[in-house]
XYZ file of N, CA and C in Angstrom:
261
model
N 74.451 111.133 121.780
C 75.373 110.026 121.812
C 76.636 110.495 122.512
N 77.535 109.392 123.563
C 78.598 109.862 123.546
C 79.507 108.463 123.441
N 80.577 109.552 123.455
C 81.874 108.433 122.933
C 83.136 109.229 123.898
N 83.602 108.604 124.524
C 84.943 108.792 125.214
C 84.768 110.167 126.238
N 83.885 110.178 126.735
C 82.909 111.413 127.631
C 83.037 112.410 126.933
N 82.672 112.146 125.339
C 82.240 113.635 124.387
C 80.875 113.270 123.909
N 80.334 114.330 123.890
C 79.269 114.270 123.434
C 78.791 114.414 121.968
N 78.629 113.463 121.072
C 78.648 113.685 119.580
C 76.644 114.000 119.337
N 76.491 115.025 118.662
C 75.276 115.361 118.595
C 75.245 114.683 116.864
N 73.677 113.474 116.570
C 73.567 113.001 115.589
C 72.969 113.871 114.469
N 73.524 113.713 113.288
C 72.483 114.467 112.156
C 70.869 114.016 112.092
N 70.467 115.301 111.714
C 69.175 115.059 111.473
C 68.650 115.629 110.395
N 67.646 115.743 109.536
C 66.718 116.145 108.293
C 66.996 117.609 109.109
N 67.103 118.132 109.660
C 66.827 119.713 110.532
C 67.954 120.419 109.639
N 69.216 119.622 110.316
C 70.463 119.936 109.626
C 70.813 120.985 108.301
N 71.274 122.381 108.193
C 71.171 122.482 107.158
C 73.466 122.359 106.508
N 73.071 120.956 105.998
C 74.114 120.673 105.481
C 74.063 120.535 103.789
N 75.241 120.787 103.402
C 75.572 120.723 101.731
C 76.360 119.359 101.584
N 76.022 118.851 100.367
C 76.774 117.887 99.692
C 78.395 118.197 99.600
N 78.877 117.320 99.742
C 80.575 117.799 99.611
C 81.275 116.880 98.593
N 81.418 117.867 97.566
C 82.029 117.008 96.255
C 83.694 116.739 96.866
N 83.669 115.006 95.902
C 84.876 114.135 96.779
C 85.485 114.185 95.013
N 86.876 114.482 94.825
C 87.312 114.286 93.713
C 87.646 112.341 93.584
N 87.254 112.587 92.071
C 86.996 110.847 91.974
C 88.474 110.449 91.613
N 89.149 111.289 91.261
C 90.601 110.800 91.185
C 91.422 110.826 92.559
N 90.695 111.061 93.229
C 91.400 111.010 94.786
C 91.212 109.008 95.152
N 90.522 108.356 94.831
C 90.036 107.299 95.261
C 90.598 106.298 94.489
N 91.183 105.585 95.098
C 91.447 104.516 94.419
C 91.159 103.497 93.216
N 90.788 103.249 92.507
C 90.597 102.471 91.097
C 89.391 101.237 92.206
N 89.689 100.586 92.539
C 88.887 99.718 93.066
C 87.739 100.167 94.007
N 87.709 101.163 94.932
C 86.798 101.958 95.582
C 85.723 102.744 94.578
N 86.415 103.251 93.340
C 85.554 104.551 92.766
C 84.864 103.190 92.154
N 85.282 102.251 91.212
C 84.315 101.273 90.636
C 83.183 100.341 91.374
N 84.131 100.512 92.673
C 82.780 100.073 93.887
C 81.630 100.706 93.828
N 81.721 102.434 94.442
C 81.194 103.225 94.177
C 80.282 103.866 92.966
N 81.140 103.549 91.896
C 79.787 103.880 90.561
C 78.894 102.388 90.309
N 79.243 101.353 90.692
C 78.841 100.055 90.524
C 77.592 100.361 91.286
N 77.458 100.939 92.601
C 76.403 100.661 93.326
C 75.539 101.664 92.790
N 76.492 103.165 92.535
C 75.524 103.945 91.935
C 74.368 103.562 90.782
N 75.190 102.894 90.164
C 74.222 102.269 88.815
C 73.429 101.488 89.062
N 73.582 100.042 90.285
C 72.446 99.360 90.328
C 71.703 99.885 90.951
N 71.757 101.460 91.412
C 70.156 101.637 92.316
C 69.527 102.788 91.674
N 70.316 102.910 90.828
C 69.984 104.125 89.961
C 69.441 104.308 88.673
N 69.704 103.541 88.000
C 70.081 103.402 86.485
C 68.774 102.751 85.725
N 67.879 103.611 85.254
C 66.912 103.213 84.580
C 67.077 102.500 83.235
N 66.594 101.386 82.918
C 66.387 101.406 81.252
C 65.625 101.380 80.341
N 66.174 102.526 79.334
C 65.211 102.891 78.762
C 65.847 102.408 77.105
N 64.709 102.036 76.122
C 64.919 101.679 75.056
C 65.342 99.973 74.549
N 65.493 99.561 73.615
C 65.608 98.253 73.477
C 67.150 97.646 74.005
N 67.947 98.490 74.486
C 69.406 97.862 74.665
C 69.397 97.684 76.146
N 69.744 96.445 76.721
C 70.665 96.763 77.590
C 72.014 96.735 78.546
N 72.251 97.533 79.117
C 73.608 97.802 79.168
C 74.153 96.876 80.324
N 75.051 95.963 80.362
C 75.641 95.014 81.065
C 76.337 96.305 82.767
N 76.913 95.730 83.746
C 76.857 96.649 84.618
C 78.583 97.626 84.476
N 79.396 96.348 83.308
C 81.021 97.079 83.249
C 80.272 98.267 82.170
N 79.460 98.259 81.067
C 78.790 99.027 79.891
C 78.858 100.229 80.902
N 77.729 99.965 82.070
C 77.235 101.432 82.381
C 78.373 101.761 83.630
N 79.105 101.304 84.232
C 80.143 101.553 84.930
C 80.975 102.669 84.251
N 81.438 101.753 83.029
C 82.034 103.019 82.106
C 81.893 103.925 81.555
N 80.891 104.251 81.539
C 79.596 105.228 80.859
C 79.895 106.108 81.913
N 79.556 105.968 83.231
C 79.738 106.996 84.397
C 81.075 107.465 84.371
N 82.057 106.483 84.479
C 83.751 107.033 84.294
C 83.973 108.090 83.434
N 83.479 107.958 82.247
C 83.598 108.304 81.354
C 83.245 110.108 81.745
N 81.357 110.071 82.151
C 80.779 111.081 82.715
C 81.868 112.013 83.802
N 82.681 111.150 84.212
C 82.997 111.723 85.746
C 84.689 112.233 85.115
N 85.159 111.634 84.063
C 86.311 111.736 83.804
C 86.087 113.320 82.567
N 85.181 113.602 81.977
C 84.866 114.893 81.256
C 84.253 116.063 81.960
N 84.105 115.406 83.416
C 83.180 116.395 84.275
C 81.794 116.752 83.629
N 81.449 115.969 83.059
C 79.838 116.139 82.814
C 79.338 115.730 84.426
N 79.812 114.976 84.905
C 78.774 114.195 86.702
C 80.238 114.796 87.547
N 79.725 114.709 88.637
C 80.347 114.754 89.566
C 80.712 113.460 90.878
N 81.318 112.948 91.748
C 81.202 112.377 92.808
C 80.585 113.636 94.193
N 79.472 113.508 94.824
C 79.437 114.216 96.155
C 79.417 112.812 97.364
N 79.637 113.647 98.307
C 79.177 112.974 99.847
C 78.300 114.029 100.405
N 76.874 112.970 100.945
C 75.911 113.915 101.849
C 76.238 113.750 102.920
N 76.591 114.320 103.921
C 76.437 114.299 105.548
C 75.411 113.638 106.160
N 74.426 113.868 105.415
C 72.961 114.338 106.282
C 72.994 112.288 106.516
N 72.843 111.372 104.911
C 72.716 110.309 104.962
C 73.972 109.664 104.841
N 75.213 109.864 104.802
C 76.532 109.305 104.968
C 76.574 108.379 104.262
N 76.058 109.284 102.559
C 75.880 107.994 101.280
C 76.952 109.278 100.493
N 77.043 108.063 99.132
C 77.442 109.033 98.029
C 76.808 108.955 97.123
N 76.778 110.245 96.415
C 76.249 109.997 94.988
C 76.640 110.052 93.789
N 76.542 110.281 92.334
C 76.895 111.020 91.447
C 75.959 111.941 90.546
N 75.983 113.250 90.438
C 75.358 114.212 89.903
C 75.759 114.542 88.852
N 74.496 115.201 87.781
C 75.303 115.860 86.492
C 75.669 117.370 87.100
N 76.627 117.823 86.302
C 77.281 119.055 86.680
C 76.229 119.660 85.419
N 75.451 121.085 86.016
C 75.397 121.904 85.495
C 75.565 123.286 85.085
């Protein structure tokens, strides 16, 4: 690809890139709830007779991310984010 006669070379699966943890208190209140919102609807299994409305498990992650049990990363490779448990 280029852009402005530079040549930007695209990522690929080849790539050997690392996740890059984004501190979640860096982000704005409305972005990070964006962000765990989507995390949860593509993520979030349920299991057992309850279930959890999407502010329930929103906060559930805050919660996770605010004790450092999870983390926020960014992958390069797919220019998504995620959230991980810290182990």
């Amino acid at each position: 690809m280029e852009r402005d006669g530079e040549v930007i070379r695209q990522l690929d699966e080849t790539d050997d890139l690392e996740m890059v943890d984004v501190p979640y208190d860096r982000l704005n209140t409305e972005t990070l709830r964006s962000v765990i919102s989507e995390f949860v609807t593509r993520d979030w299994d349920e299991m057992g007779f309850y279930h959890y409305t999407l502010d329930e498990k929103t906060d559930q992650v805050m919660a996770q991310l605010k004790s450092g049990k999870a983390k926020l990363v960014f992958d390069p490779l797919t220019n998504s984010c995620n959230i991980i448990p810290v182990t």
